[in-house]
């Protein structure tokens, strides 16, 4: 071979007799076949050989099997973002004329997407409380295909009654889809409570280090997994192998991080509840929270995200944001760093006063995503900002 050809066709070193401890990054867009028949077969089957990066990739598959195993699923589809996972599921399962039921308070991106489905794709959505099987029963129609819930809602941290809601959905013949981002599979595994599909923004707790955007959908049923997989290869929501690798790497410490997130949140929530500048704290681990009892039954920890209302209203909320030093003023959650935001002027700014009131968000509500720092350093920062 001439140098021009040699530079192109680099040798692959076979790994024999030993293997890498860490999952390798298969940074390739496609796969070479020796057998043309296998190549043809691999195009339509997630359980055959790897074919093309948009279909699957060994690094991505490691992530899919890791999360599927944690959630108790039959298969998973990793995606380039949490919204990618949610849309893969919704667009893969719904068609014009279909109806779905969703819980009242939803992640902002999901809420906006449901409005799009209604406005431009001819679908219909009804909203019910996250803990009201009778309301679900009343909302269901012959065209209803699925129920959509979030284990823990943002930012008021309402816990969905998954056992009751999923059982009712099953009885009515509709699928239940649960966004488990805020809980992570360490605190709750919705499939154990009757969910058919679990979605995650792996940008948050799963990856945990604020360095990657990603999502994943886990399916309790193999046939449903294969059906949505076939749709997703054409939707094209697939992740880059390096993003999948970062997520896998972060996930190896998920259990340790969640323990610390939950413990830190408990310390801060308990102390904030006693602070004179704070009117209320919304964390399901506090006896004052409406989901306290359910959280005790459903979750093995109450999570690291919560919100609290400042007595000084909007002005106090804005001043608090500019007074914190250690806690960072930033979107997102689930990373090792503590982040704060003021929903009324950021994540929920498109809601009018009435809509804000309905979702329980006040003008002085602050959301905090508690990190894994030393709790006394965090408390000192919050105390100073409150003062
Ligand atoms: C962040 C988030 C999403 C969207 O995920 P992206 O990775 O940002 O696309 C969906 N649901 C919940 C609960 C989230 O927190």
Short mmCIF file of C-alpha atoms and ligand atoms in Angstrom, two decimals:
data_model
loop_
_atom_site.label_atom_id
_atom_site.label_comp_id
_atom_site.label_asym_id
_atom_site.label_seq_id
_atom_site.Cartn_x
_atom_site.Cartn_y
_atom_site.Cartn_z
CA UNK A 1 0.00 0.00 0.00
CA UNK A 2 1.10 3.54 -0.70
CA UNK A 3 1.34 6.12 2.13
CA UNK A 4 -1.92 7.80 0.99
CA UNK A 5 -3.77 4.52 1.61
CA UNK A 6 -1.85 3.54 4.76
CA UNK A 7 -2.74 6.83 6.50
CA UNK A 8 -6.41 6.17 5.84
CA UNK A 9 -6.56 2.51 6.88
CA UNK A 10 -5.14 2.56 10.41
CA UNK A 11 -4.62 -0.79 12.13
CA UNK A 12 -7.05 -1.81 14.86
CA UNK A 13 -5.21 -3.44 17.76
CA UNK A 14 -7.15 -6.50 18.94
CA UNK A 15 -7.62 -6.68 22.71
CA UNK A 16 -7.00 -10.27 23.72
CA UNK A 17 -6.18 -11.96 27.02
CA UNK A 18 -7.12 -8.84 28.96
CA UNK A 19 -9.75 -6.13 28.55
CA UNK A 20 -10.24 -2.49 29.57
CA UNK A 21 -11.54 -1.84 33.08
CA UNK A 22 -13.40 1.29 31.97
CA UNK A 23 -15.94 1.20 29.15
CA UNK A 24 -14.16 2.27 25.94
CA UNK A 25 -15.40 5.21 23.89
CA UNK A 26 -16.34 3.81 20.48
CA UNK A 27 -15.98 7.11 18.65
CA UNK A 28 -17.11 5.82 15.27
CA UNK A 29 -20.06 6.76 13.09
CA UNK A 30 -20.46 3.28 11.61
CA UNK A 31 -19.46 -0.37 11.75
CA UNK A 32 -17.73 -2.70 9.26
CA UNK A 33 -19.24 -6.07 8.38
CA UNK A 34 -17.64 -9.25 7.09
CA UNK A 35 -21.03 -10.78 6.34
CA UNK A 36 -23.42 -8.92 3.98
CA UNK A 37 -26.45 -10.86 5.29
CA UNK A 38 -25.72 -9.81 8.87
CA UNK A 39 -25.36 -6.20 7.70
CA UNK A 40 -28.85 -6.28 6.20
CA UNK A 41 -30.32 -7.86 9.32
CA UNK A 42 -28.62 -5.42 11.70
CA UNK A 43 -30.44 -2.45 10.16
CA UNK A 44 -33.80 -3.40 11.67
CA UNK A 45 -32.88 -5.07 14.97
CA UNK A 46 -31.50 -3.49 18.14
CA UNK A 47 -30.42 -6.96 19.31
CA UNK A 48 -28.22 -7.62 16.22
CA UNK A 49 -24.75 -6.26 15.41
CA UNK A 50 -23.99 -2.54 15.54
CA UNK A 51 -24.73 -0.89 12.21
CA UNK A 52 -24.63 2.92 12.25
CA UNK A 53 -24.15 5.51 15.01
CA UNK A 54 -27.69 6.83 14.83
CA UNK A 55 -28.97 3.27 15.39
CA UNK A 56 -26.69 2.37 18.26
CA UNK A 57 -23.11 2.19 19.47
CA UNK A 58 -21.37 -0.04 22.05
CA UNK A 59 -20.61 2.87 24.43
CA UNK A 60 -24.21 4.07 24.15
CA UNK A 61 -25.45 0.50 24.63
CA UNK A 62 -23.43 0.20 27.85
CA UNK A 63 -25.25 3.26 29.16
CA UNK A 64 -28.61 1.89 27.99
CA UNK A 65 -28.02 -1.45 29.71
CA UNK A 66 -26.75 0.22 32.88
CA UNK A 67 -29.83 2.44 33.26
CA UNK A 68 -32.23 -0.27 32.11
CA UNK A 69 -30.74 -2.58 34.75
CA UNK A 70 -31.08 0.05 37.48
CA UNK A 71 -34.70 0.81 36.56
CA UNK A 72 -35.66 -2.86 36.09
CA UNK A 73 -36.50 -2.42 32.38
CA UNK A 74 -36.33 -4.73 29.36
CA UNK A 75 -34.48 -2.19 27.21
CA UNK A 76 -33.54 1.48 26.98
CA UNK A 77 -32.92 4.14 24.34
CA UNK A 78 -30.35 6.81 25.14
CA UNK A 79 -30.83 10.19 23.49
CA UNK A 80 -29.04 13.50 23.01
CA UNK A 81 -31.12 15.26 25.71
CA UNK A 82 -33.92 14.65 28.19
CA UNK A 83 -36.36 16.35 25.81
CA UNK A 84 -35.07 13.99 23.11
CA UNK A 85 -36.09 11.01 25.25
CA UNK A 86 -39.50 12.50 26.06
CA UNK A 87 -40.19 13.32 22.40
CA UNK A 88 -39.00 9.92 21.21
CA UNK A 89 -41.58 8.34 23.49
CA UNK A 90 -44.46 10.74 22.77
CA UNK A 91 -43.93 10.95 19.00
CA UNK A 92 -43.14 7.25 18.80
CA UNK A 93 -46.40 6.23 20.47
CA UNK A 94 -48.98 8.93 19.64
CA UNK A 95 -50.67 9.94 16.41
CA UNK A 96 -53.08 12.77 15.41
CA UNK A 97 -56.46 12.35 17.10
CA UNK A 98 -54.94 10.62 20.12
CA UNK A 99 -55.54 11.91 23.63
CA UNK A 100 -53.25 11.75 26.65
CA UNK A 101 -53.55 12.64 30.32
CA UNK A 102 -50.76 14.52 32.09
CA UNK A 103 -50.28 15.73 35.63
CA UNK A 104 -50.90 19.42 36.35
CA UNK A 105 -47.38 20.58 37.11
CA UNK A 106 -44.80 19.51 34.54
CA UNK A 107 -41.22 20.38 33.65
CA UNK A 108 -41.34 23.56 31.51
CA UNK A 109 -39.97 21.98 28.32
CA UNK A 110 -42.45 19.10 28.56
CA UNK A 111 -45.36 21.49 29.18
CA UNK A 112 -44.37 23.54 26.11
CA UNK A 113 -44.03 20.36 23.99
CA UNK A 114 -47.51 19.16 24.97
CA UNK A 115 -48.87 22.54 23.84
CA UNK A 116 -47.09 22.02 20.48
CA UNK A 117 -48.60 18.55 20.10
CA UNK A 118 -52.03 20.05 20.62
CA UNK A 119 -51.54 23.15 18.43
CA UNK A 120 -49.77 21.54 15.48
CA UNK A 121 -50.11 17.74 15.61
CA UNK A 122 -53.83 17.32 16.31
CA UNK A 123 -53.44 15.64 19.70
CA UNK A 124 -55.34 16.39 22.88
CA UNK A 125 -54.14 16.61 26.47
CA UNK A 126 -56.11 16.66 29.74
CA UNK A 127 -54.51 17.60 33.06
CA UNK A 128 -55.14 15.94 36.42
CA UNK A 129 -53.52 16.13 39.88
CA UNK A 130 -50.57 13.75 40.34
CA UNK A 131 -52.36 11.81 43.12
CA UNK A 132 -55.98 11.53 41.96
CA UNK A 133 -56.97 8.21 40.29
CA UNK A 134 -60.63 9.31 40.20
CA UNK A 135 -59.70 12.40 38.16
CA UNK A 136 -57.67 10.16 35.81
CA UNK A 137 -60.65 7.84 35.42
CA UNK A 138 -62.90 10.80 34.61
CA UNK A 139 -60.43 12.25 32.07
CA UNK A 140 -59.92 9.05 30.05
CA UNK A 141 -61.68 8.76 26.66
CA UNK A 142 -61.73 6.05 23.97
CA UNK A 143 -58.82 7.86 22.22
CA UNK A 144 -56.64 8.05 25.36
CA UNK A 145 -53.27 6.37 24.84
CA UNK A 146 -51.12 7.34 27.79
CA UNK A 147 -50.71 8.91 31.20
CA UNK A 148 -47.68 11.15 31.74
CA UNK A 149 -46.29 11.89 35.23
CA UNK A 150 -43.17 13.04 37.08
CA UNK A 151 -42.02 11.18 40.21
CA UNK A 152 -41.14 14.49 41.92
CA UNK A 153 -42.35 17.75 40.35
CA UNK A 154 -40.45 20.99 39.82
CA UNK A 155 -40.13 23.23 41.83
CA UNK A 156 -42.79 22.40 44.46
CA UNK A 157 -41.56 18.77 44.78
CA UNK A 158 -45.01 17.13 44.74
CA UNK A 159 -44.64 13.36 44.71
CA UNK A 160 -46.84 11.45 42.24
CA UNK A 161 -48.88 8.57 43.64
CA UNK A 162 -47.32 6.15 41.15
CA UNK A 163 -48.82 2.89 42.54
CA UNK A 164 -52.40 4.23 42.46
CA UNK A 165 -52.09 6.17 39.19
CA UNK A 166 -50.23 3.43 37.25
CA UNK A 167 -52.63 0.74 38.47
CA UNK A 168 -55.59 2.83 37.31
CA UNK A 169 -53.92 3.50 33.94
CA UNK A 170 -53.31 -0.23 33.48
CA UNK A 171 -56.90 -1.04 34.37
CA UNK A 172 -58.08 1.55 31.79
CA UNK A 173 -55.77 0.07 29.14
CA UNK A 174 -53.43 3.07 28.77
CA UNK A 175 -49.65 3.23 29.11
CA UNK A 176 -48.01 5.14 31.95
CA UNK A 177 -44.89 7.18 31.30
CA UNK A 178 -42.94 8.59 34.28
CA UNK A 179 -40.21 11.24 34.21
CA UNK A 180 -37.94 10.00 37.02
CA UNK A 181 -35.25 12.72 36.64
CA UNK A 182 -35.67 14.29 40.11
CA UNK A 183 -35.62 10.95 41.97
CA UNK A 184 -33.07 8.96 39.95
CA UNK A 185 -33.34 5.14 40.08
CA UNK A 186 -31.59 5.27 43.47
CA UNK A 187 -34.60 6.90 45.16
CA UNK A 188 -37.45 5.42 43.11
CA UNK A 189 -37.91 2.84 40.35
CA UNK A 190 -41.29 3.60 38.74
CA UNK A 191 -41.45 0.27 36.83
CA UNK A 192 -41.68 -1.46 40.25
CA UNK A 193 -44.79 0.66 40.85
CA UNK A 194 -46.47 -0.22 37.55
CA UNK A 195 -45.01 2.29 35.05
CA UNK A 196 -44.53 1.10 31.45
CA UNK A 197 -41.89 3.65 30.44
CA UNK A 198 -39.45 5.74 32.49
CA UNK A 199 -37.73 8.81 31.03
CA UNK A 200 -34.76 10.73 32.40
CA UNK A 201 -32.87 13.87 31.68
CA UNK A 202 -29.46 12.25 32.30
CA UNK A 203 -28.10 15.81 32.21
CA UNK A 204 -29.09 15.89 35.89
CA UNK A 205 -28.41 13.26 38.60
CA UNK A 206 -27.44 10.33 36.34
CA UNK A 207 -24.40 12.11 34.89
CA UNK A 208 -24.10 14.38 37.92
CA UNK A 209 -21.18 16.62 36.98
CA UNK A 210 -22.80 19.44 34.96
CA UNK A 211 -20.72 18.56 31.91
CA UNK A 212 -23.10 16.76 29.55
CA UNK A 213 -26.64 17.02 28.14
CA UNK A 214 -28.41 13.70 27.62
CA UNK A 215 -31.57 11.66 28.09
CA UNK A 216 -32.79 8.09 28.23
CA UNK A 217 -36.09 6.21 27.96
CA UNK A 218 -36.43 2.82 29.70
CA UNK A 219 -39.13 0.34 28.68
CA UNK A 220 -40.67 -2.33 30.91
CA UNK A 221 -41.73 -4.28 27.84
CA UNK A 222 -39.37 -5.65 25.15
CA UNK A 223 -41.85 -5.26 22.28
CA UNK A 224 -42.55 -1.63 23.14
CA UNK A 225 -38.81 -0.98 23.39
CA UNK A 226 -38.18 -2.41 19.90
CA UNK A 227 -41.09 -0.45 18.43
CA UNK A 228 -39.85 2.90 19.77
CA UNK A 229 -36.23 1.99 18.89
CA UNK A 230 -37.28 1.57 15.23
CA UNK A 231 -38.99 4.97 15.34
CA UNK A 232 -36.02 6.62 17.03
CA UNK A 233 -33.52 5.55 14.37
CA UNK A 234 -35.45 7.78 12.00
CA UNK A 235 -36.23 10.52 14.52
CA UNK A 236 -32.48 10.80 15.11
CA UNK A 237 -32.41 11.78 18.79
CA UNK A 238 -29.37 9.54 19.40
CA UNK A 239 -26.47 10.73 21.59
CA UNK A 240 -22.79 11.07 20.81
CA UNK A 241 -20.66 8.22 22.26
CA UNK A 242 -18.58 10.66 24.30
CA UNK A 243 -21.70 12.12 25.93
CA UNK A 244 -22.83 8.56 26.75
CA UNK A 245 -19.40 7.83 28.19
CA UNK A 246 -19.43 10.92 30.42
CA UNK A 247 -22.85 9.87 31.70
CA UNK A 248 -21.67 6.32 32.44
CA UNK A 249 -18.63 7.64 34.24
CA UNK A 250 -20.74 9.96 36.35
CA UNK A 251 -23.23 7.20 37.14
CA UNK A 252 -20.60 5.09 38.88
CA UNK A 253 -20.85 7.47 41.86
CA UNK A 254 -24.64 7.99 41.69
CA UNK A 255 -25.36 6.17 44.96
CA UNK A 256 -22.76 8.15 46.92
CA UNK A 257 -23.87 11.45 45.42
CA UNK A 258 -27.58 10.85 46.03
CA UNK A 259 -26.90 10.01 49.67
CA UNK A 260 -25.08 13.33 50.12
CA UNK A 261 -27.60 15.37 48.07
CA UNK A 262 -30.44 14.04 50.25
CA UNK A 263 -28.56 14.52 53.53
CA UNK A 264 -27.54 18.09 52.63
CA UNK A 265 -31.09 18.93 51.50
CA UNK A 266 -32.44 17.67 54.83
CA UNK A 267 -30.08 19.90 56.82
CA UNK A 268 -30.80 23.01 54.75
CA UNK A 269 -34.57 22.46 54.47
CA UNK A 270 -34.90 21.89 58.23
CA UNK A 271 -32.91 25.01 59.11
CA UNK A 272 -34.60 27.20 56.48
CA UNK A 273 -37.99 26.23 57.90
CA UNK A 274 -36.93 27.88 61.20
CA UNK A 275 -35.52 31.04 59.58
CA UNK A 276 -37.55 34.27 60.07
CA UNK A 277 -36.98 35.41 56.42
CA UNK A 278 -38.56 32.17 55.11
CA UNK A 279 -42.34 31.76 54.97
CA UNK A 280 -42.43 28.10 53.81
CA UNK A 281 -40.12 25.29 52.64
CA UNK A 282 -41.33 22.78 50.03
CA UNK A 283 -39.38 19.54 50.45
CA UNK A 284 -41.18 16.18 50.74
CA UNK A 285 -38.97 15.13 53.66
CA UNK A 286 -40.61 17.78 55.89
CA UNK A 287 -43.76 16.84 57.81
CA UNK A 288 -45.34 20.14 56.61
CA UNK A 289 -45.20 19.04 52.94
CA UNK A 290 -48.40 17.63 51.32
CA UNK A 291 -46.42 14.66 49.87
CA UNK A 292 -44.64 13.81 53.15
CA UNK A 293 -46.47 10.52 53.79
CA UNK A 294 -46.34 9.32 50.20
CA UNK A 295 -42.64 10.20 49.96
CA UNK A 296 -42.02 8.04 53.02
CA UNK A 297 -43.62 5.06 51.28
CA UNK A 298 -42.39 5.60 47.71
CA UNK A 299 -38.92 7.16 47.93
CA UNK A 300 -35.79 5.87 49.62
CA UNK A 301 -34.68 9.51 50.01
CA UNK A 302 -36.40 12.83 49.38
CA UNK A 303 -34.04 14.24 46.76
CA UNK A 304 -31.74 17.21 46.59
CA UNK A 305 -34.02 19.78 44.97
CA UNK A 306 -36.50 21.92 46.87
CA UNK A 307 -37.96 25.39 46.96
CA UNK A 308 -38.69 27.91 49.68
CA UNK A 309 -40.73 31.12 49.84
CA UNK A 310 -39.13 34.31 51.12
CA UNK A 311 -41.37 36.51 53.25
CA UNK A 312 -40.15 39.58 51.28
CA UNK A 313 -41.72 38.49 47.95
CA UNK A 314 -40.24 39.20 44.53
CA UNK A 315 -37.81 41.87 45.72
CA UNK A 316 -36.40 39.50 48.37
CA UNK A 317 -36.15 36.72 45.77
CA UNK A 318 -34.14 38.91 43.43
CA UNK A 319 -31.91 40.20 46.23
CA UNK A 320 -31.28 36.67 47.47
CA UNK A 321 -30.12 35.68 43.96
CA UNK A 322 -27.54 38.45 43.88
CA UNK A 323 -26.37 37.76 47.45
CA UNK A 324 -25.39 34.07 47.33
CA UNK A 325 -21.70 33.40 46.75
CA UNK A 326 -21.07 29.66 47.01
CA UNK A 327 -24.42 28.60 45.53
CA UNK A 328 -24.32 29.42 41.83
CA UNK A 329 -27.05 31.29 40.00
CA UNK A 330 -27.67 28.82 37.18
CA UNK A 331 -30.27 26.61 35.47
CA UNK A 332 -30.33 22.80 35.73
CA UNK A 333 -29.89 20.57 38.80
CA UNK A 334 -28.46 17.25 39.86
CA UNK A 335 -24.80 18.20 39.63
CA UNK A 336 -22.22 18.24 42.40
CA UNK A 337 -22.43 22.06 42.72
CA UNK A 338 -25.31 23.79 44.53
CA UNK A 339 -27.40 25.87 42.11
CA UNK A 340 -30.17 28.38 42.82
CA UNK A 341 -32.73 30.12 40.64
CA UNK A 342 -35.76 32.37 41.04
CA UNK A 343 -38.57 30.66 39.07
CA UNK A 344 -40.82 33.75 38.82
CA UNK A 345 -38.18 35.65 36.81
CA UNK A 346 -36.49 32.71 35.01
CA UNK A 347 -37.81 29.16 34.49
CA UNK A 348 -41.47 30.16 34.97
CA UNK A 349 -41.36 33.77 33.70
CA UNK A 350 -43.85 32.98 30.88
CA UNK A 351 -46.57 32.22 33.48
CA UNK A 352 -48.87 35.08 34.48
CA UNK A 353 -49.70 35.79 38.14
CA UNK A 354 -52.71 33.42 38.07
CA UNK A 355 -50.76 30.56 36.47
CA UNK A 356 -47.93 31.05 38.95
CA UNK A 357 -50.41 30.89 41.82
CA UNK A 358 -51.97 27.68 40.40
CA UNK A 359 -48.57 25.98 40.17
CA UNK A 360 -47.84 27.04 43.75
CA UNK A 361 -44.92 29.26 42.78
CA UNK A 362 -44.80 32.57 44.64
CA UNK A 363 -43.08 35.82 43.69
CA UNK A 364 -40.57 35.12 46.45
CA UNK A 365 -40.06 31.41 45.73
CA UNK A 366 -36.45 30.28 45.37
CA UNK A 367 -35.47 26.88 43.97
CA UNK A 368 -32.33 25.27 45.21
CA UNK A 369 -30.61 22.19 43.75
CA UNK A 370 -28.42 21.15 46.65
CA UNK A 371 -24.95 19.88 45.72
CA UNK A 372 -22.51 17.67 47.60
CA UNK A 373 -20.45 20.42 49.29
CA UNK A 374 -20.00 20.49 53.09
CA UNK A 375 -23.44 21.41 54.48
CA UNK A 376 -22.02 24.01 56.91
CA UNK A 377 -20.43 25.95 54.04
CA UNK A 378 -23.76 25.89 52.20
CA UNK A 379 -25.67 26.98 55.31
CA UNK A 380 -23.24 29.85 55.93
CA UNK A 381 -23.82 31.04 52.35
CA UNK A 382 -27.62 30.83 52.59
CA UNK A 383 -27.64 32.50 56.00
CA UNK A 384 -25.53 35.40 54.72
CA UNK A 385 -27.74 35.82 51.64
CA UNK A 386 -30.89 35.76 53.81
CA UNK A 387 -29.42 38.35 56.13
C1 LIG B 1 -34.07 18.98 32.66
C2 LIG B 1 -35.32 18.18 32.64
C3 LIG B 1 -35.86 17.70 31.44
C4 LIG B 1 -35.26 18.04 30.09
O1 LIG B 1 -34.01 17.47 29.95
P1 LIG B 1 -32.84 18.10 29.02
O2 LIG B 1 -31.73 17.15 29.24
O3 LIG B 1 -32.60 19.48 29.47
O4 LIG B 1 -33.40 18.07 27.61
C5 LIG B 1 -37.01 16.92 31.51
N1 LIG B 1 -37.60 16.64 32.69
C6 LIG B 1 -37.11 17.10 33.86
C7 LIG B 1 -37.82 16.75 35.11
C8 LIG B 1 -35.96 17.87 33.87
O5 LIG B 1 -35.48 18.33 35.05
#
